[in-house]
Amino acid sequence: MTGTYKQKRMSIQKFTTLTSTAVPLPIENIDTDQIIPARFLKATTREGFGENLFRDWRFGKNGEPRADFILNDPLYKGSILVAGRNFGSGSSREHAAWALLDYGFRVVVSSFFADIFRNNALNNGLLPVQVSGSYLNRIFRAIEKDPGVQLRVDLEKQEISLLPTGEEEQFDINPYKKGCLLNGYDDIDYLLSIRDKIGEFEAQRN
Amino acid sequence: MVEEIEGGPSVLFIDRHLIHEVTSPQAFAEIDRRGLRVFRPGNTVATADHNVPTVDQHLPIRDELSRFQVNKLTENCERHGITLYGLNHPYQGIVHVIGPELGLTRPGMTIVCGDSHTSTHGAFGSVAFGIGTSEVAMVLASQCIMQPKPKKMRISVEGTLSGGVTAKDVILYIISKITASGGTGHFIEYAGSAIRSLSMEGRMTVCNMSIESGARGGLIAPDETTFNYVKGREFSPGGEDFRRAVEQWSLLKTDPDAVFDQEIRFDASDIELMITYGTNPGMGAKIGDSIPTLEEIEEAERATFSRSLSYMGFEPGTPIAGRRVDYVFVGSCTNGRIEDLRTVAGIVRGRKKADHVTAWIVPGSRQVEKQAYEEGITDVLLEAGFRLRQPGCSACLAMNDDKIPEGKLAVSTSNRNFEGRQGPGARTMLASPLTAAAAAVAGKVVDPRRL
């Protein structure tokens, strides 16, 4: 699964719909130090961080996979990560979003996201789907019952559903960011297009 | 603000962009790939802080990856005409320490950096917040970023702080009340007489940890304390320019009838010396208290609470004070400034650290290091058995060799007690420099007033 996401340009990978099984991580306050510890931030490119995703939960001291961690359980796979509330808190490291994408995730579902992580994810085509606490628990229960259960995420409709039962919930996303994701645009393209206007703003202020 | 996109974010012009070696290389690679020049190189200032060694800084960096990353920063800055205060430069230091001390941080500015503790600069009444690397690339390319408008929260602390209660205790108390996610989606304005009574360095400590409540930024309206701090610094305006600037800065106040999305008030006399016992900064308590019992925790939160205590090796309901401490770390963008070092020196003068404690002092910048030496603080600390290291982020995030070993307990003046933050398996209790110094001397968690 590692390395399924290959970024050719910064212009982000489009996102429309996704149907996949999901990996449950029912832990709250998963900070970006857990997603990718600081000692792995020494790279100067964006690739390869998936190897060390959740490093200290996933591997033991000598690099051996920890049998009790969900990513090491062959029963659970897919490109959707479902996590407890306040996901991505702490450090602003965008490496957290890169690591999740590099590992193969395209969607993170939680009942609450930290601000900087949410921005970083959106800027890289990783979709944060914020659902209610009760819907999150329903997803956890459904996966517990059947690890093969599929979720469907539809960005256009801003809808997430549990396929077998059809239980669905709407999610919010900033309309501008939604457009960017649906079309694969990034903010730099836009900012470059208004550089004259930025120059005028500076001139006016001085 | 350059423009507002309908239904979307605003385009925000950035007055000051600070960069460091860890979150900038991919951003430079991005603008290089597009064949762009940095749009306003004069608005960006760089330093090397996150992964630099804190010993032998005059020698080439031994860790190959760190050396490569720091060299990359030098190359990128040279190629794009950006000022760099690299290793061995007299202005080098932690990015959030050097900005204010050089007068690069001033009231009313918009300031960003690829680091979540950029909120520190809000202490000057600037709008300052951390950004990701894609946003660093945006600033390099256009001097702007796109931001949705945050909600506004005001936290007022009124009254007089008790003896020994420092800025760090104030912010740990606030976060323990509003939780580690209570500020998410908001910018916080800190107000009230207790906040106004703090020095600029104390205000920086408070604003620095705004992000630990989830808030992107925190700020304090500038006043005489602010102007006096800014005056006469390397890049501060001088003479007539300074007088005119102060006139402008004095206008940076919240309207008396301003409406906040959330308004919270605390009484300064309720704030005690604080320390954390868990694995997020919201898990703090008075140093004289016990860790909550399982019954005191809401049912939905018990699993997280238990997981956290199990990592720390602590039992619910047990007293916080009295625990044996292995390491003490004084440093970081939260508490690595001269006042912090003076506080530590004040406690340890004429005393020795406990034999079993390893105590590291890492000044926030070369200028702090120099001042500590000139004030005789260095000697006091060395005599007490502290190890004095060279400036950098160091054990706050343990990117370099400054790691707390697995299972060891550290009292740290830094900002995060996350699992493994100070090294794989390391256990962190966050506290003020005063409490950290007392722990070093006593060899255990102790109320410094009882020392």
XYZ file of C-alpha atoms in Angstrom, chain A residues 50-140:
91
model
C 4.704 6.965 4.622
C 7.395 4.578 5.801
C 7.479 6.315 9.158
C 3.775 7.097 9.494
C 2.790 6.488 13.157
C 6.348 5.263 13.605
C 6.437 4.784 17.366
C 2.996 3.168 17.534
C 3.651 1.018 14.489
C 7.160 -0.221 15.184
C 9.081 -1.334 18.250
C 12.471 -0.100 19.351
C 14.313 -2.295 16.877
C 12.019 -1.522 13.985
C 9.917 -4.669 14.379
C 6.208 -4.177 13.553
C 4.027 -4.094 16.672
C 1.370 -6.746 16.353
C -1.076 -4.732 18.453
C -1.118 -1.704 16.140
C -3.935 -1.525 13.632
C -1.809 -0.730 10.564
C 0.036 -3.998 11.147
C -3.190 -5.998 11.185
C -3.858 -7.391 7.703
C -7.596 -7.396 8.465
C -7.727 -3.624 8.229
C -6.802 -1.754 5.088
C -8.090 0.901 2.759
C -7.537 4.511 1.840
C -9.747 5.976 4.583
C -8.427 6.536 8.100
C -11.062 6.926 10.814
C -9.715 8.574 13.975
C -10.866 9.947 17.326
C -11.597 13.617 17.910
C -9.034 16.433 17.657
C -6.987 14.748 14.967
C -3.750 16.464 13.861
C -3.216 18.741 16.842
C 0.153 20.226 17.725
C 2.975 20.900 15.317
C 2.274 22.532 11.950
C 4.448 19.992 10.118
C 2.890 19.368 6.716
C 4.910 16.152 6.744
C 1.945 14.666 8.643
C -0.322 15.131 5.628
C 2.441 13.949 3.288
C 2.996 10.822 5.400
C -0.705 9.901 5.367
C -0.888 10.397 1.588
C 2.377 8.621 0.953
C 1.103 5.649 2.921
C -2.006 5.557 0.773
C -4.740 7.436 2.641
C -6.906 9.912 0.710
C -9.479 10.636 3.418
C -9.300 11.103 7.182
C -12.602 10.935 9.063
C -12.824 12.375 12.574
C -15.299 14.257 14.726
C -12.873 17.207 15.055
C -9.724 18.364 13.272
C -6.988 20.746 14.346
C -6.865 23.877 12.160
C -3.372 23.703 10.718
C -3.636 20.002 9.932
C -6.938 20.596 8.153
C -5.345 23.297 5.960
C -2.287 21.199 5.246
C -4.438 18.222 4.293
C -6.610 20.290 1.953
C -3.531 21.858 0.355
C -2.360 18.372 -0.576
C -5.553 16.704 -1.737
C -6.073 14.722 1.465
C -9.736 15.183 2.406
C -10.581 15.770 6.068
C -14.172 14.681 6.649
C -15.587 15.985 9.914
C -18.589 14.006 11.160
C -20.643 14.087 14.351
C -19.417 12.137 17.370
C -22.343 9.747 17.086
C -21.740 9.055 13.399
C -18.045 8.491 14.141
C -19.011 5.895 16.744
C -21.332 4.247 14.246
C -18.427 3.899 11.822
C -16.203 2.449 14.535
